[in-house]
Amino acid sequence: LLTYVQASVLLIQVAERLQKSIRISDAVSRFGGDAFVIVLKPNKNAQEALEAVDKITKLILANLTELYHLVDVDYKRTASIG
């Protein structure tokens, strides 16, 4: 179980990792609790959109599953997208 400070640090690190996973034209926002919303800039066509979503999804999952360094403990989490 995480302390309040550790949980706050975790949420900040998650937000930073999400931000580095998306393009400059996209946006990420905390929806509440541990839920985040990502809005992607429209693409020119469906194929381009699918490729962008695939690339960003892989980056997000890779970044979010790396070890977190919280105040006095290292922490490992899984992530889901849906």
JSON list of C-alpha atoms in Angstrom, two decimals:
[
{"chain": "A", "resi": 1, "resn": "LEU", "atom": "CA", "xyz": [0.00, 0.00, 0.00]},
{"chain": "A", "resi": 2, "resn": "LEU", "atom": "CA", "xyz": [1.31, 3.43, -0.96]},
{"chain": "A", "resi": 3, "resn": "THR", "atom": "CA", "xyz": [1.36, 6.47, 1.27]},
{"chain": "A", "resi": 4, "resn": "TYR", "atom": "CA", "xyz": [-0.40, 9.66, 0.17]},
{"chain": "A", "resi": 5, "resn": "VAL", "atom": "CA", "xyz": [2.93, 11.20, -0.87]},
{"chain": "A", "resi": 6, "resn": "GLN", "atom": "CA", "xyz": [4.00, 8.09, -2.79]},
{"chain": "A", "resi": 7, "resn": "ALA", "atom": "CA", "xyz": [0.64, 7.93, -4.59]},
{"chain": "A", "resi": 8, "resn": "SER", "atom": "CA", "xyz": [0.96, 11.60, -5.55]},
{"chain": "A", "resi": 9, "resn": "VAL", "atom": "CA", "xyz": [4.46, 11.04, -6.89]},
{"chain": "A", "resi": 10, "resn": "LEU", "atom": "CA", "xyz": [3.21, 8.00, -8.82]},
{"chain": "A", "resi": 11, "resn": "LEU", "atom": "CA", "xyz": [0.42, 10.01, -10.46]},
{"chain": "A", "resi": 12, "resn": "ILE", "atom": "CA", "xyz": [2.88, 12.74, -11.44]},
{"chain": "A", "resi": 13, "resn": "GLN", "atom": "CA", "xyz": [5.23, 10.19, -12.96]},
{"chain": "A", "resi": 14, "resn": "VAL", "atom": "CA", "xyz": [2.38, 8.50, -14.84]},
{"chain": "A", "resi": 15, "resn": "ALA", "atom": "CA", "xyz": [1.31, 11.86, -16.29]},
{"chain": "A", "resi": 16, "resn": "GLU", "atom": "CA", "xyz": [4.88, 12.64, -17.34]},
{"chain": "A", "resi": 17, "resn": "ARG", "atom": "CA", "xyz": [5.27, 9.23, -19.00]},
{"chain": "A", "resi": 18, "resn": "LEU", "atom": "CA", "xyz": [1.98, 9.63, -20.85]},
{"chain": "A", "resi": 19, "resn": "GLN", "atom": "CA", "xyz": [3.01, 13.09, -22.03]},
{"chain": "A", "resi": 20, "resn": "LYS", "atom": "CA", "xyz": [6.30, 11.78, -23.39]},
{"chain": "A", "resi": 21, "resn": "SER", "atom": "CA", "xyz": [4.43, 8.95, -25.20]},
{"chain": "A", "resi": 22, "resn": "ILE", "atom": "CA", "xyz": [2.20, 11.19, -27.30]},
{"chain": "A", "resi": 23, "resn": "ARG", "atom": "CA", "xyz": [2.84, 13.66, -30.09]},
{"chain": "A", "resi": 24, "resn": "ILE", "atom": "CA", "xyz": [3.16, 17.39, -29.46]},
{"chain": "A", "resi": 25, "resn": "SER", "atom": "CA", "xyz": [-0.21, 17.88, -31.18]},
{"chain": "A", "resi": 26, "resn": "ASP", "atom": "CA", "xyz": [-2.01, 15.46, -28.81]},
{"chain": "A", "resi": 27, "resn": "ALA", "atom": "CA", "xyz": [-3.24, 16.09, -25.26]},
{"chain": "A", "resi": 28, "resn": "VAL", "atom": "CA", "xyz": [-3.32, 14.10, -22.03]},
{"chain": "A", "resi": 29, "resn": "SER", "atom": "CA", "xyz": [-5.43, 14.87, -18.98]},
{"chain": "A", "resi": 30, "resn": "ARG", "atom": "CA", "xyz": [-6.17, 13.19, -15.68]},
{"chain": "A", "resi": 31, "resn": "PHE", "atom": "CA", "xyz": [-9.82, 12.15, -15.69]},
{"chain": "A", "resi": 32, "resn": "GLY", "atom": "CA", "xyz": [-10.00, 11.25, -12.00]},
{"chain": "A", "resi": 33, "resn": "GLY", "atom": "CA", "xyz": [-8.45, 8.81, -9.58]},
{"chain": "A", "resi": 34, "resn": "ASP", "atom": "CA", "xyz": [-5.89, 6.90, -11.62]},
{"chain": "A", "resi": 35, "resn": "ALA", "atom": "CA", "xyz": [-7.68, 7.36, -14.97]},
{"chain": "A", "resi": 36, "resn": "PHE", "atom": "CA", "xyz": [-6.25, 9.49, -17.76]},
{"chain": "A", "resi": 37, "resn": "VAL", "atom": "CA", "xyz": [-7.70, 10.58, -21.11]},
{"chain": "A", "resi": 38, "resn": "ILE", "atom": "CA", "xyz": [-5.63, 11.08, -24.23]},
{"chain": "A", "resi": 39, "resn": "VAL", "atom": "CA", "xyz": [-6.96, 13.06, -27.19]},
{"chain": "A", "resi": 40, "resn": "LEU", "atom": "CA", "xyz": [-5.17, 12.49, -30.46]},
{"chain": "A", "resi": 41, "resn": "LYS", "atom": "CA", "xyz": [-5.01, 15.04, -33.25]},
{"chain": "A", "resi": 42, "resn": "PRO", "atom": "CA", "xyz": [-7.06, 13.92, -36.26]},
{"chain": "A", "resi": 43, "resn": "ASN", "atom": "CA", "xyz": [-5.10, 12.26, -39.05]},
{"chain": "A", "resi": 44, "resn": "LYS", "atom": "CA", "xyz": [-5.52, 12.69, -42.78]},
{"chain": "A", "resi": 45, "resn": "ASN", "atom": "CA", "xyz": [-6.92, 9.21, -43.34]},
{"chain": "A", "resi": 46, "resn": "ALA", "atom": "CA", "xyz": [-7.96, 6.08, -41.49]},
{"chain": "A", "resi": 47, "resn": "GLN", "atom": "CA", "xyz": [-4.74, 4.17, -42.19]},
{"chain": "A", "resi": 48, "resn": "GLU", "atom": "CA", "xyz": [-2.62, 7.01, -40.82]},
{"chain": "A", "resi": 49, "resn": "ALA", "atom": "CA", "xyz": [-4.85, 7.18, -37.75]},
{"chain": "A", "resi": 50, "resn": "LEU", "atom": "CA", "xyz": [-4.53, 3.43, -37.09]},
{"chain": "A", "resi": 51, "resn": "GLU", "atom": "CA", "xyz": [-0.76, 3.59, -37.42]},
{"chain": "A", "resi": 52, "resn": "ALA", "atom": "CA", "xyz": [-0.56, 6.55, -35.01]},
{"chain": "A", "resi": 53, "resn": "VAL", "atom": "CA", "xyz": [-2.80, 4.81, -32.44]},
{"chain": "A", "resi": 54, "resn": "ASP", "atom": "CA", "xyz": [-0.77, 1.61, -32.69]},
{"chain": "A", "resi": 55, "resn": "LYS", "atom": "CA", "xyz": [2.55, 3.43, -32.23]},
{"chain": "A", "resi": 56, "resn": "ILE", "atom": "CA", "xyz": [1.29, 5.59, -29.34]},
{"chain": "A", "resi": 57, "resn": "THR", "atom": "CA", "xyz": [-0.36, 2.63, -27.60]},
{"chain": "A", "resi": 58, "resn": "LYS", "atom": "CA", "xyz": [2.88, 0.65, -27.67]},
{"chain": "A", "resi": 59, "resn": "LEU", "atom": "CA", "xyz": [4.85, 3.62, -26.36]},
{"chain": "A", "resi": 60, "resn": "ILE", "atom": "CA", "xyz": [2.36, 4.22, -23.54]},
{"chain": "A", "resi": 61, "resn": "LEU", "atom": "CA", "xyz": [2.39, 0.60, -22.39]},
{"chain": "A", "resi": 62, "resn": "ALA", "atom": "CA", "xyz": [6.19, 0.42, -22.54]},
{"chain": "A", "resi": 63, "resn": "ASN", "atom": "CA", "xyz": [6.62, 3.68, -20.62]},
{"chain": "A", "resi": 64, "resn": "LEU", "atom": "CA", "xyz": [4.01, 2.88, -17.97]},
{"chain": "A", "resi": 65, "resn": "THR", "atom": "CA", "xyz": [5.41, -0.56, -17.15]},
{"chain": "A", "resi": 66, "resn": "GLU", "atom": "CA", "xyz": [8.90, 0.74, -16.36]},
{"chain": "A", "resi": 67, "resn": "LEU", "atom": "CA", "xyz": [9.91, 0.86, -12.71]},
{"chain": "A", "resi": 68, "resn": "TYR", "atom": "CA", "xyz": [8.67, 3.89, -10.74]},
{"chain": "A", "resi": 69, "resn": "HIS", "atom": "CA", "xyz": [10.96, 5.55, -8.21]},
{"chain": "A", "resi": 70, "resn": "LEU", "atom": "CA", "xyz": [8.74, 6.80, -5.42]},
{"chain": "A", "resi": 71, "resn": "VAL", "atom": "CA", "xyz": [9.99, 8.74, -2.42]},
{"chain": "A", "resi": 72, "resn": "ASP", "atom": "CA", "xyz": [11.67, 5.77, -0.66]},
{"chain": "A", "resi": 73, "resn": "VAL", "atom": "CA", "xyz": [10.60, 2.76, -2.65]},
{"chain": "A", "resi": 74, "resn": "ASP", "atom": "CA", "xyz": [10.77, 1.38, -6.20]},
{"chain": "A", "resi": 75, "resn": "TYR", "atom": "CA", "xyz": [7.37, 0.41, -7.52]},
{"chain": "A", "resi": 76, "resn": "LYS", "atom": "CA", "xyz": [6.25, -1.75, -10.45]},
{"chain": "A", "resi": 77, "resn": "ARG", "atom": "CA", "xyz": [2.77, -1.37, -12.00]},
{"chain": "A", "resi": 78, "resn": "THR", "atom": "CA", "xyz": [0.91, -2.72, -14.97]},
{"chain": "A", "resi": 79, "resn": "ALA", "atom": "CA", "xyz": [-1.29, -0.62, -17.23]},
{"chain": "A", "resi": 80, "resn": "SER", "atom": "CA", "xyz": [-4.39, -1.14, -19.33]},
{"chain": "A", "resi": 81, "resn": "ILE", "atom": "CA", "xyz": [-5.86, 0.83, -22.18]},
{"chain": "A", "resi": 82, "resn": "GLY", "atom": "CA", "xyz": [-9.50, 0.78, -23.01]}
]
